[in-house]
PDB file of C-alpha atoms in Angstrom:
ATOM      1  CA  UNK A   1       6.966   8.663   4.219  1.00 88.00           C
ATOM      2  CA  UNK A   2      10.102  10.485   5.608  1.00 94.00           C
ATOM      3  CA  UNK A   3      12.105   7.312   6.277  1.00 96.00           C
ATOM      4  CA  UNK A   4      11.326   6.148   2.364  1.00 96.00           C
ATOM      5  CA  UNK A   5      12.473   9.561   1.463  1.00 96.00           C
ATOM      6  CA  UNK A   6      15.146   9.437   3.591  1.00 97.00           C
ATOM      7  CA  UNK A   7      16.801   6.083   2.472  1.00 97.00           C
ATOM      8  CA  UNK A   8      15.755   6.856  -1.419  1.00 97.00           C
ATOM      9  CA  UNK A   9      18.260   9.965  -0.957  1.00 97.00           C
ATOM     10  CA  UNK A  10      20.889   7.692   0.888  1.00 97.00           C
ATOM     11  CA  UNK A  11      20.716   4.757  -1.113  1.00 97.00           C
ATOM     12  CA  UNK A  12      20.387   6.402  -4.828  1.00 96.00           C
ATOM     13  CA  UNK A  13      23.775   7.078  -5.257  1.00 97.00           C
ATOM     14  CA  UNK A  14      24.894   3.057  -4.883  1.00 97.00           C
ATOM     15  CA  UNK A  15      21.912   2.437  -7.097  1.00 94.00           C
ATOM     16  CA  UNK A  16      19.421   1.195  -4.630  1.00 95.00           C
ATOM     17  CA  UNK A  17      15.583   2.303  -5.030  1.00 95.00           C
ATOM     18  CA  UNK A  18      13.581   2.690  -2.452  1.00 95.00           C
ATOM     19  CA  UNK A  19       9.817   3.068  -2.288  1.00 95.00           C
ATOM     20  CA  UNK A  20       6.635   2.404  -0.201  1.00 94.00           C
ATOM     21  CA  UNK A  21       3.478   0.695  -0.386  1.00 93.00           C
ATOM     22  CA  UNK A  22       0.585   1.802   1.881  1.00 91.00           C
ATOM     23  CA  UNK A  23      -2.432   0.647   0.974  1.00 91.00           C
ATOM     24  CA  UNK A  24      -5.769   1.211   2.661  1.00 88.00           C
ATOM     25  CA  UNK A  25      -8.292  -1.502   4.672  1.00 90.00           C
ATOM     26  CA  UNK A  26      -7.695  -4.903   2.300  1.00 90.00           C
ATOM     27  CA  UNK A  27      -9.408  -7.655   2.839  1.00 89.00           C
ATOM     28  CA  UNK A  28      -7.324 -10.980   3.900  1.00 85.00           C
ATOM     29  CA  UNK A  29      -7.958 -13.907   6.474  1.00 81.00           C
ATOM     30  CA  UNK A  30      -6.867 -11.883   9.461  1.00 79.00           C
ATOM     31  CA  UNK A  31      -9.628  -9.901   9.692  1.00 76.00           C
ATOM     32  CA  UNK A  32     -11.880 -13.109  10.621  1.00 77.00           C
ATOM     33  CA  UNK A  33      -9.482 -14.459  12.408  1.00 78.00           C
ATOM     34  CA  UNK A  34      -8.201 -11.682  14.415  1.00 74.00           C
ATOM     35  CA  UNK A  35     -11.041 -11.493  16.925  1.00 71.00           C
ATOM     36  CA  UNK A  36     -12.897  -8.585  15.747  1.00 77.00           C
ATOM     37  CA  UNK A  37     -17.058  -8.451  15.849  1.00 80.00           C
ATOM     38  CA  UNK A  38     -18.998  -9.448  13.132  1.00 83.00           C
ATOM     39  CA  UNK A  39     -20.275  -5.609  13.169  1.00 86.00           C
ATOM     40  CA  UNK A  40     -16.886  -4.683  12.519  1.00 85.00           C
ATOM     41  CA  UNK A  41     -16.650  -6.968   9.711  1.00 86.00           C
ATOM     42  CA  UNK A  42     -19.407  -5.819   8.368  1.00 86.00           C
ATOM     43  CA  UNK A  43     -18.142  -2.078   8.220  1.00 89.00           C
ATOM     44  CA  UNK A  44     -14.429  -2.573   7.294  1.00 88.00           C
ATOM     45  CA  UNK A  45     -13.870  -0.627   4.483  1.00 88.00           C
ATOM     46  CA  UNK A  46     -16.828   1.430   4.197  1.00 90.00           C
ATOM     47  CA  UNK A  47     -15.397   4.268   5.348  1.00 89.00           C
ATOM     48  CA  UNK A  48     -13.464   4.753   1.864  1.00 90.00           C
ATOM     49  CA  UNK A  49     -15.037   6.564  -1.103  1.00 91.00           C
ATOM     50  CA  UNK A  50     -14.899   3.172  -3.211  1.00 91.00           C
ATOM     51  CA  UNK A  51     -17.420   1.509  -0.072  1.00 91.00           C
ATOM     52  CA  UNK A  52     -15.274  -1.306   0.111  1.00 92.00           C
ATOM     53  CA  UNK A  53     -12.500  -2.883   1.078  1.00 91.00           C
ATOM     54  CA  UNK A  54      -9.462  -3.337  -1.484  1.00 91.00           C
ATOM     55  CA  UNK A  55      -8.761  -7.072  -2.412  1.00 92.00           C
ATOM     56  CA  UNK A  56      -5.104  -8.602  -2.128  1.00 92.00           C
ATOM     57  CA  UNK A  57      -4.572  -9.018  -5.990  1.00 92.00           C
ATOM     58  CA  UNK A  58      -5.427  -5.279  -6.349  1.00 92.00           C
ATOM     59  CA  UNK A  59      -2.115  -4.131  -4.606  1.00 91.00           C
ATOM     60  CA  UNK A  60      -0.280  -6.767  -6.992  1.00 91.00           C
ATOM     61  CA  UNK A  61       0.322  -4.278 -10.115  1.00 91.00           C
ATOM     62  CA  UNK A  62       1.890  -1.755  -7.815  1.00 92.00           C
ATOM     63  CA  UNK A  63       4.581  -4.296  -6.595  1.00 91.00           C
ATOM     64  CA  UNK A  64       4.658  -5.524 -10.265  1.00 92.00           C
ATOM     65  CA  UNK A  65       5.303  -2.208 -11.423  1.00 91.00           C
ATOM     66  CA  UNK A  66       7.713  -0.914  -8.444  1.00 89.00           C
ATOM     67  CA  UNK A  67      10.200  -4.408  -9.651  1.00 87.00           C
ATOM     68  CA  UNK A  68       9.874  -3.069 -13.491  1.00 91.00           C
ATOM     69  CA  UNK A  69      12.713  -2.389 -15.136  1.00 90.00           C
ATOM     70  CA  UNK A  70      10.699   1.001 -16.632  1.00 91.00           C
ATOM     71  CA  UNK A  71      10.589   2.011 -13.150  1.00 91.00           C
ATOM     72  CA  UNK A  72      13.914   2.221 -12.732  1.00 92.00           C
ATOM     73  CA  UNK A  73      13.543   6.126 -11.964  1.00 94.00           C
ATOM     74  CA  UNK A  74      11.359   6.024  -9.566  1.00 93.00           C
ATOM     75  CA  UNK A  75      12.603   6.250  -6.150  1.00 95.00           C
ATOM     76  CA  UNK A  76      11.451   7.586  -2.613  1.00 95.00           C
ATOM     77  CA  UNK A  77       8.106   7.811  -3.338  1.00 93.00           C
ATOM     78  CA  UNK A  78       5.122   5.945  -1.696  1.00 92.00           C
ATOM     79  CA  UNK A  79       2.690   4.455  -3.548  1.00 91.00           C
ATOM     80  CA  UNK A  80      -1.227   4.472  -1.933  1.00 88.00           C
ATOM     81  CA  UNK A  81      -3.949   1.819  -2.309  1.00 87.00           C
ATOM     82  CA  UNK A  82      -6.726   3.056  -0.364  1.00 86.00           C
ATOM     83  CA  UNK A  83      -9.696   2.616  -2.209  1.00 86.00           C
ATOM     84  CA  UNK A  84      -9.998   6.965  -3.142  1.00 83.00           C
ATOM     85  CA  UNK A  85      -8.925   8.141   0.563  1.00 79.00           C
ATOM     86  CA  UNK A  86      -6.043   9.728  -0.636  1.00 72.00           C
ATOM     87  CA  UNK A  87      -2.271   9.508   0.118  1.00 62.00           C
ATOM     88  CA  UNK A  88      -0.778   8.096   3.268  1.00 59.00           C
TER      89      UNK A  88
END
């Protein structure tokens, strides 16, 4: 979060944004692929208030929304997608 911050104050004044993503557990192919136990599997993402893990096209409106030209004043700040656990 510091380093977003950091750059957002560095960068605003030649007009560059700067901004984070950090989602929570999200489901993709590497999780089956990555060598972890099916009792793993079966548990990622239960740990968040939602019970689940997020899905890959969930995190799309925040990138969607952080290339907006409305969101042209928003800079150093980091954006969560963790299912209700909170900010990063």
């Amino acid at each position: 979060m510091n380093y977003v911050k950091s750059l957002a104050k560095q960068l605003g004044p030649k007009g560059i944004r700067v901004n984070g993503v950090a989602p929570g557990p999200i489901w993709t192919p590497l999780q089956v692929s990555g060598g972890a136990s099916m009792e793993k599997l079966e548990k990622f993402g239960s740990q968040t208030p939602l019970g689940r893990p997020g899905q890959p096209a969930e995190l799309g409106w925040i990138y969607v929304q952080l290339a907006a030209a409305d969101a042209s004043f928003a800079t150093g700040q980091v954006y969560g997608a963790a299912g209700g656990s909170g900010q990063p």
